[in-house]
Amino acid sequence: MFARSISYLRISLTDHCNLRCQYCTPQEGRVKLANEELLRYEEILRVVRIAVSLGIEKVRLTGGEPLVRRDVLSFIKDLAEIPGLTDIRLTTNGVLLAEHAEALKKAGINKLNISLDTLRPERFFQITGVDAFAKVWDGISKARELGFSPIKLNVVALKGVNDDEFIDFARLTFTEPLQIRFIEFMPIGASGMWNKGKYISSAEIMELLKPLGALEPVPARRMDGPARIYRFPEAVGSVGFISPISHHFCDRCNRLRLTSEGRLRSCLLSDQETDLKQRLRSGATDEEIRDLIVKTILNKPKGHTILPDGGGSCHGQMSRIGG
Ligand code: SAM
């Protein structure tokens, strides 16, 4: 719709997570979906097969934490066998990565996004509620060792929480072939933590990085996401900025999302969803599922309506939608 071609499906494999990040966990605590409410693997595979026949080429597994779902590796192997699906990626918090990295690689994943909002173990505990910084760091090292490429580190930019570390994150790119991506904090979900005082725009982050040198833009490639990528001269890695609030990228958005409870969502920041699970479990034919996917694509909003002051925020839980 609006001349966008939809080629990318993000799948929340589970809403369960082994971290409780302050900004992602609802105030009243997370009510987990029961196992039968999660879309089953064979249902996900069926949706992906149909979606691929409609032009989806790339899938990202996310959550919640995808690596906590039982038998995820054999699911990934089955996914990798779908003809026409050329690119399978994973977003993880990294806690279980070191132990699964090798098997993930064998199963067909080469490209990883790892979320890490701080380089300080004690702050990691404050943000996530779990003392697991060392495990995440081991996961990143293991992924480097095994040659995953690219490895992108997602840093949610939180004013007054981790803005004193942006320089340290960016400095990593001088010696490590990582892409450090600063993500603007979005008013989504029920954490109640979002307020204008915690939000920091990509332009302000760039300003904070100036002491490290001049950032040079890196041209985007076809399957690159919405990040604007830069590099410091001589750096081996790169720095990316994802700016859903200050620079809408809706006109280039090529994504659909399948939530952990089997709803199809055409925009992260709009609560409009199509219930595929109910139809999958009531005998819908592939043709009918295909029509529902097409309708969802045709109804994809032209742009999200969130304002820089947080107005128009949406209420879905990030872990169910798949961040
Ligand atoms: N458990 C996996 C992980 O940690 O990467 C995947 C799911 S997590 C919801 C995906 C990403 O969404 C993480 O990088 C997380 O920091 C980000 N995220 C969650 N809530 C956010 C918000 N309100 N604004 C911006 N990013 C957010």
Tab-separated table of C-alpha atoms and ligand atoms in Angstrom:
chain	number	residue	atom	x	y	z
A	1	MET	CA	0.000	0.000	0.000
A	2	PHE	CA	1.195	3.547	-0.711
A	3	ALA	CA	3.847	2.004	-3.005
A	4	ARG	CA	5.415	0.008	-0.169
A	5	SER	CA	6.173	-3.615	-0.903
A	6	ILE	CA	5.800	-5.892	2.084
A	7	SER	CA	8.642	-8.398	2.245
A	8	TYR	CA	9.446	-8.744	5.938
A	9	LEU	CA	7.559	-10.656	8.638
A	10	ARG	CA	8.449	-10.337	12.316
A	11	ILE	CA	7.216	-13.131	14.517
A	12	SER	CA	6.833	-12.992	18.287
A	13	LEU	CA	7.446	-16.638	19.176
A	14	THR	CA	6.355	-16.182	22.785
A	15	ASP	CA	5.460	-13.376	25.148
A	16	HIS	CA	7.486	-15.100	27.880
A	17	CYS	CA	10.814	-13.522	28.769
A	18	ASN	CA	13.660	-14.246	31.163
A	19	LEU	CA	14.211	-10.513	31.815
A	20	ARG	CA	11.834	-7.932	33.285
A	21	CYS	CA	13.026	-4.718	31.682
A	22	GLN	CA	11.426	-1.758	33.433
A	23	TYR	CA	10.313	-0.084	30.234
A	24	CYS	CA	8.852	-3.234	28.692
A	25	THR	CA	7.086	-4.865	31.649
A	26	PRO	CA	3.524	-3.707	32.374
A	27	GLN	CA	3.098	-1.871	35.690
A	28	GLU	CA	0.749	-4.522	37.042
A	29	GLY	CA	3.229	-7.293	36.098
A	30	ARG	CA	3.185	-9.415	32.981
A	31	VAL	CA	0.267	-11.798	32.574
A	32	LYS	CA	1.763	-14.579	30.477
A	33	LEU	CA	-0.208	-16.253	27.747
A	34	ALA	CA	-1.053	-19.887	28.456
A	35	ASN	CA	0.685	-22.352	26.130
A	36	GLU	CA	-2.489	-23.106	24.168
A	37	GLU	CA	-2.944	-19.388	23.493
A	38	LEU	CA	0.426	-19.195	21.745
A	39	LEU	CA	0.397	-19.903	18.050
A	40	ARG	CA	1.737	-23.447	17.609
A	41	TYR	CA	4.863	-24.038	15.547
A	42	GLU	CA	2.954	-25.829	12.799
A	43	GLU	CA	0.528	-22.895	12.642
A	44	ILE	CA	3.371	-20.396	12.384
A	45	LEU	CA	4.998	-22.472	9.622
A	46	ARG	CA	1.730	-22.526	7.711
A	47	VAL	CA	1.343	-18.741	7.968
A	48	VAL	CA	4.949	-18.230	6.860
A	49	ARG	CA	4.509	-20.541	3.838
A	50	ILE	CA	1.469	-18.565	2.750
A	51	ALA	CA	3.164	-15.241	3.466
A	52	VAL	CA	6.179	-16.294	1.376
A	53	SER	CA	3.839	-17.039	-1.528
A	54	LEU	CA	2.746	-13.383	-1.187
A	55	GLY	CA	6.271	-11.974	-1.348
A	56	ILE	CA	7.689	-12.262	2.174
A	57	GLU	CA	11.435	-13.036	1.902
A	58	LYS	CA	12.719	-12.200	5.334
A	59	VAL	CA	11.579	-13.348	8.776
A	60	ARG	CA	12.737	-12.160	12.189
A	61	LEU	CA	12.063	-14.241	15.291
A	62	THR	CA	11.519	-12.146	18.354
A	63	GLY	CA	9.279	-11.990	21.408
A	64	GLY	CA	9.269	-11.946	24.438
A	65	GLU	CA	12.487	-13.899	24.403
A	66	PRO	CA	12.460	-16.354	21.481
A	67	LEU	CA	15.153	-18.575	23.006
A	68	VAL	CA	12.982	-19.457	26.009
A	69	ARG	CA	10.388	-21.196	23.837
A	70	ARG	CA	10.703	-24.974	23.979
A	71	ASP	CA	12.103	-26.708	20.862
A	72	VAL	CA	12.864	-23.418	19.174
A	73	LEU	CA	15.869	-24.894	17.362
A	74	SER	CA	13.940	-27.615	15.591
A	75	PHE	CA	11.308	-25.023	14.679
A	76	ILE	CA	14.033	-22.849	13.107
A	77	LYS	CA	15.290	-25.835	11.095
A	78	ASP	CA	11.771	-26.367	9.717
A	79	LEU	CA	11.453	-22.672	8.973
A	80	ALA	CA	14.752	-22.669	7.080
A	81	GLU	CA	13.378	-25.344	4.755
A	82	ILE	CA	10.563	-23.175	3.439
A	83	PRO	CA	11.377	-22.522	-0.228
A	84	GLY	CA	11.611	-18.816	-1.042
A	85	LEU	CA	12.391	-17.744	2.503
A	86	THR	CA	15.895	-16.409	2.034
A	87	ASP	CA	16.640	-14.620	5.254
A	88	ILE	CA	15.930	-15.696	8.854
A	89	ARG	CA	17.109	-13.491	11.692
A	90	LEU	CA	16.772	-13.478	15.446
A	91	THR	CA	16.408	-10.770	18.074
A	92	THR	CA	17.434	-11.909	21.532
A	93	ASN	CA	18.351	-10.455	24.896
A	94	GLY	CA	21.442	-12.669	24.724
A	95	VAL	CA	21.004	-14.387	28.102
A	96	LEU	CA	20.790	-17.871	26.547
A	97	LEU	CA	22.835	-17.062	23.477
A	98	ALA	CA	26.188	-18.537	24.467
A	99	GLU	CA	24.646	-21.972	24.999
A	100	HIS	CA	22.549	-21.900	21.816
A	101	ALA	CA	24.742	-19.942	19.384
A	102	GLU	CA	26.307	-22.927	17.678
A	103	ALA	CA	23.014	-24.738	17.196
A	104	LEU	CA	21.384	-21.536	15.944
A	105	LYS	CA	24.058	-21.200	13.311
A	106	LYS	CA	23.581	-24.823	12.227
A	107	ALA	CA	19.827	-24.326	12.130
A	108	GLY	CA	20.209	-21.537	9.581
A	109	ILE	CA	20.550	-18.234	11.426
A	110	ASN	CA	23.488	-15.972	10.612
A	111	LYS	CA	22.238	-12.557	11.540
A	112	LEU	CA	21.602	-11.526	15.108
A	113	ASN	CA	20.233	-8.526	16.927
A	114	ILE	CA	21.112	-8.534	20.591
A	115	SER	CA	19.482	-6.091	22.974
A	116	LEU	CA	21.754	-4.490	25.523
A	117	ASP	CA	21.001	-1.152	27.148
A	118	THR	CA	24.055	-0.864	29.380
A	119	LEU	CA	27.660	-2.030	29.619
A	120	ARG	CA	27.610	-1.902	33.428
A	121	PRO	CA	26.643	-5.093	35.241
A	122	GLU	CA	25.008	-3.344	38.206
A	123	ARG	CA	22.961	-1.105	35.906
A	124	PHE	CA	21.971	-4.139	33.847
A	125	PHE	CA	20.447	-5.565	37.008
A	126	GLN	CA	18.611	-2.307	37.737
A	127	ILE	CA	17.122	-2.128	34.245
A	128	THR	CA	16.291	-5.802	33.710
A	129	GLY	CA	15.742	-7.107	37.246
A	130	VAL	CA	18.199	-9.970	36.555
A	131	ASP	CA	21.932	-10.208	37.206
A	132	ALA	CA	22.886	-11.526	33.785
A	133	PHE	CA	25.214	-9.010	32.147
A	134	ALA	CA	28.097	-11.505	32.069
A	135	LYS	CA	25.931	-14.096	30.311
A	136	VAL	CA	24.900	-11.592	27.644
A	137	TRP	CA	28.492	-10.505	27.126
A	138	ASP	CA	29.534	-14.174	26.786
A	139	GLY	CA	26.753	-14.600	24.235
A	140	ILE	CA	28.039	-11.668	22.197
A	141	SER	CA	31.618	-13.010	22.330
A	142	LYS	CA	30.476	-16.481	21.287
A	143	ALA	CA	28.493	-15.054	18.383
A	144	ARG	CA	31.583	-13.108	17.273
A	145	GLU	CA	33.718	-16.242	17.538
A	146	LEU	CA	31.286	-18.240	15.421
A	147	GLY	CA	31.215	-15.596	12.711
A	148	PHE	CA	27.617	-14.399	12.923
A	149	SER	CA	27.406	-11.360	10.680
A	150	PRO	CA	26.113	-8.820	11.113
A	151	ILE	CA	25.770	-8.643	14.885
A	152	LYS	CA	23.724	-5.632	15.850
A	153	LEU	CA	23.423	-4.399	19.408
A	154	ASN	CA	20.124	-2.650	20.122
A	155	VAL	CA	20.342	0.052	22.751
A	156	VAL	CA	17.103	1.725	23.797
A	157	ALA	CA	18.032	5.335	24.518
A	158	LEU	CA	16.708	6.337	27.929
A	159	LYS	CA	17.491	9.824	29.167
A	160	GLY	CA	18.784	9.796	32.735
A	161	VAL	CA	19.203	6.007	32.613
A	162	ASN	CA	21.888	5.127	30.035
A	163	ASP	CA	22.665	8.350	28.137
A	164	ASP	CA	25.998	8.593	29.965
A	165	GLU	CA	27.043	5.356	28.194
A	166	PHE	CA	26.289	6.219	24.559
A	167	ILE	CA	29.911	7.211	24.020
A	168	ASP	CA	31.126	3.897	25.486
A	169	PHE	CA	28.776	1.965	23.204
A	170	ALA	CA	29.857	3.932	20.138
A	171	ARG	CA	33.528	3.503	21.040
A	172	LEU	CA	33.105	-0.273	20.803
A	173	THR	CA	32.780	0.142	17.021
A	174	PHE	CA	36.414	1.278	16.805
A	175	THR	CA	37.623	-2.226	17.596
A	176	GLU	CA	34.619	-4.571	17.218
A	177	PRO	CA	32.737	-5.341	13.987
A	178	LEU	CA	29.428	-4.593	15.691
A	179	GLN	CA	26.619	-2.320	14.645
A	180	ILE	CA	25.490	-0.319	17.666
A	181	ARG	CA	21.925	0.863	17.109
A	182	PHE	CA	20.401	3.537	19.268
A	183	ILE	CA	16.614	3.193	19.334
A	184	GLU	CA	14.353	6.044	20.352
A	185	PHE	CA	12.206	5.120	23.336
A	186	MET	CA	8.627	4.613	22.124
A	187	PRO	CA	5.452	5.157	24.143
A	188	ILE	CA	4.221	1.639	23.665
A	189	GLY	CA	3.003	-0.952	26.126
A	190	ALA	CA	1.787	-0.602	29.625
A	191	SER	CA	5.014	0.010	31.541
A	192	GLY	CA	3.908	3.571	32.265
A	193	MET	CA	7.590	4.497	32.159
A	194	TRP	CA	7.472	6.594	28.999
A	195	ASN	CA	7.486	10.313	29.544
A	196	LYS	CA	8.990	13.146	27.589
A	197	GLY	CA	11.748	13.511	30.179
A	198	LYS	CA	13.014	9.967	29.439
A	199	TYR	CA	12.912	10.404	25.669
A	200	ILE	CA	16.039	11.432	23.818
A	201	SER	CA	16.019	11.931	20.050
A	202	SER	CA	18.553	10.520	17.600
A	203	ALA	CA	19.738	14.067	16.837
A	204	GLU	CA	20.551	14.573	20.528
A	205	ILE	CA	22.368	11.229	20.664
A	206	MET	CA	24.466	12.200	17.634
A	207	GLU	CA	25.361	15.415	19.417
A	208	LEU	CA	26.536	13.414	22.449
A	209	LEU	CA	28.789	11.299	20.192
A	210	LYS	CA	30.582	14.285	18.658
A	211	PRO	CA	33.681	14.012	20.898
A	212	LEU	CA	34.458	10.688	19.144
A	213	GLY	CA	34.782	12.320	15.701
A	214	ALA	CA	32.684	12.953	12.614
A	215	LEU	CA	30.129	10.287	11.702
A	216	GLU	CA	30.118	9.399	8.003
A	217	PRO	CA	26.867	8.080	6.477
A	218	VAL	CA	26.944	4.489	5.189
A	219	PRO	CA	24.670	3.913	2.158
A	220	ALA	CA	21.667	1.662	2.901
A	221	ARG	CA	21.321	-1.735	1.214
A	222	ARG	CA	18.047	-3.252	0.029
A	223	MET	CA	17.254	-5.454	3.027
A	224	ASP	CA	18.528	-2.921	5.554
A	225	GLY	CA	15.978	-1.917	8.102
A	226	PRO	CA	14.923	1.548	9.152
A	227	ALA	CA	18.219	2.406	10.851
A	228	ARG	CA	20.265	5.262	9.438
A	229	ILE	CA	23.825	3.948	9.517
A	230	TYR	CA	27.062	5.855	10.076
A	231	ARG	CA	30.676	5.034	10.721
A	232	PHE	CA	33.525	6.808	12.442
A	233	PRO	CA	36.603	7.067	10.185
A	234	GLU	CA	38.770	3.931	10.643
A	235	ALA	CA	36.132	2.188	12.784
A	236	VAL	CA	35.507	-1.501	12.034
A	237	GLY	CA	31.905	-1.365	13.193
A	238	SER	CA	29.102	1.096	12.608
A	239	VAL	CA	26.554	3.126	14.503
A	240	GLY	CA	22.845	3.144	13.615
A	241	PHE	CA	19.964	5.359	14.646
A	242	ILE	CA	16.395	4.124	14.692
A	243	SER	CA	14.137	7.100	15.030
A	244	PRO	CA	10.471	6.094	14.976
A	245	ILE	CA	9.469	9.226	16.860
A	246	SER	CA	11.658	11.976	15.402
A	247	HIS	CA	11.936	10.627	11.810
A	248	HIS	CA	9.000	8.467	10.755
A	249	PHE	CA	10.105	5.734	8.383
A	250	CYS	CA	6.516	4.649	7.689
A	251	ASP	CA	6.812	5.474	3.974
A	252	ARG	CA	9.555	2.804	3.691
A	253	CYS	CA	8.087	0.297	6.142
A	254	ASN	CA	8.052	-3.187	4.569
A	255	ARG	CA	6.935	-5.064	7.711
A	256	LEU	CA	4.155	-7.206	8.981
A	257	ARG	CA	4.062	-8.657	12.478
A	258	LEU	CA	2.655	-11.920	13.755
A	259	THR	CA	1.980	-11.674	17.482
A	260	SER	CA	2.586	-14.540	19.886
A	261	GLU	CA	-1.165	-15.084	20.116
A	262	GLY	CA	-1.516	-15.328	16.354
A	263	ARG	CA	-2.720	-11.890	15.406
A	264	LEU	CA	-1.396	-10.187	12.326
A	265	ARG	CA	-0.436	-6.568	12.796
A	266	SER	CA	0.625	-4.256	10.024
A	267	CYS	CA	2.080	-1.491	12.210
A	268	LEU	CA	3.934	-1.763	15.517
A	269	LEU	CA	2.436	1.507	16.675
A	270	SER	CA	-1.186	0.924	15.705
A	271	ASP	CA	-3.414	-1.440	17.681
A	272	GLN	CA	-5.290	-2.659	14.589
A	273	GLU	CA	-4.911	-6.491	14.322
A	274	THR	CA	-6.334	-9.443	12.371
A	275	ASP	CA	-6.985	-12.616	14.371
A	276	LEU	CA	-5.408	-15.402	12.304
A	277	LYS	CA	-5.325	-17.974	15.100
A	278	GLN	CA	-9.087	-18.176	15.404
A	279	ARG	CA	-9.334	-18.807	11.638
A	280	LEU	CA	-6.431	-21.252	11.585
A	281	ARG	CA	-8.119	-23.253	14.337
A	282	SER	CA	-11.539	-23.233	12.734
A	283	GLY	CA	-10.602	-24.901	9.474
A	284	ALA	CA	-9.774	-21.927	7.231
A	285	THR	CA	-8.248	-22.879	3.883
A	286	ASP	CA	-4.881	-21.519	2.730
A	287	GLU	CA	-6.814	-19.325	0.304
A	288	GLU	CA	-8.783	-17.776	3.172
A	289	ILE	CA	-5.653	-17.163	5.246
A	290	ARG	CA	-4.022	-15.657	2.191
A	291	ASP	CA	-6.984	-13.265	1.764
A	292	LEU	CA	-6.735	-12.191	5.412
A	293	ILE	CA	-3.024	-11.465	5.024
A	294	VAL	CA	-3.689	-9.450	1.858
A	295	LYS	CA	-6.462	-7.474	3.592
A	296	THR	CA	-4.169	-6.700	6.521
A	297	ILE	CA	-1.496	-5.467	4.116
A	298	LEU	CA	-4.020	-3.309	2.249
A	299	ASN	CA	-5.146	-1.772	5.557
A	300	LYS	CA	-1.613	-0.974	6.683
A	301	PRO	CA	-1.789	2.591	7.999
A	302	LYS	CA	-0.050	5.197	5.893
A	303	GLY	CA	1.859	6.285	8.985
A	304	HIS	CA	1.732	5.935	12.739
A	305	THR	CA	0.139	8.710	14.743
A	306	ILE	CA	2.406	8.890	17.761
A	307	LEU	CA	3.506	12.424	18.550
A	308	PRO	CA	6.896	13.433	19.956
A	309	ASP	CA	5.147	14.295	23.249
A	310	GLY	CA	3.866	10.716	23.508
A	311	GLY	CA	0.332	11.585	22.392
A	312	GLY	CA	-1.436	8.809	20.480
A	313	SER	CA	0.549	6.055	22.200
A	314	CYS	CA	-0.584	2.477	21.625
A	315	HIS	CA	-1.416	-0.115	24.212
A	316	GLY	CA	-0.278	-3.502	22.910
A	317	GLN	CA	2.372	-5.314	24.934
A	318	MET	CA	5.766	-5.218	23.236
A	319	SER	CA	6.490	-8.823	24.242
A	320	ARG	CA	3.328	-10.123	22.537
A	321	ILE	CA	3.695	-7.954	19.462
A	322	GLY	CA	7.403	-8.631	19.073
A	323	GLY	CA	9.627	-5.594	19.367
B	1	SAM	N1	13.777	-10.505	24.075
B	1	SAM	C1	14.280	-10.024	22.832
B	1	SAM	C2	15.243	-8.888	23.079
B	1	SAM	O1	15.426	-8.475	24.210
B	1	SAM	O2	15.832	-8.437	22.104
B	1	SAM	C3	13.238	-9.624	21.807
B	1	SAM	C4	12.062	-8.845	22.263
B	1	SAM	S1	12.373	-7.189	22.833
B	1	SAM	C5	10.707	-6.648	23.111
B	1	SAM	C6	12.848	-6.402	21.331
B	1	SAM	C7	13.414	-5.019	21.439
B	1	SAM	O3	12.393	-4.084	21.752
B	1	SAM	C8	14.481	-4.858	22.501
B	1	SAM	O4	15.625	-4.296	21.887
B	1	SAM	C9	13.851	-3.885	23.460
B	1	SAM	O5	14.827	-3.101	24.082
B	1	SAM	C10	12.966	-3.061	22.534
B	1	SAM	N2	11.928	-2.302	23.214
B	1	SAM	C11	11.024	-2.730	24.123
B	1	SAM	N3	10.225	-1.716	24.514
B	1	SAM	C12	10.614	-0.611	23.835
B	1	SAM	C13	10.182	0.753	23.784
B	1	SAM	N4	9.168	1.180	24.515
B	1	SAM	N5	10.816	1.597	22.948
B	1	SAM	C14	11.855	1.171	22.181
B	1	SAM	N6	12.302	-0.105	22.162
B	1	SAM	C15	11.699	-0.976	22.984
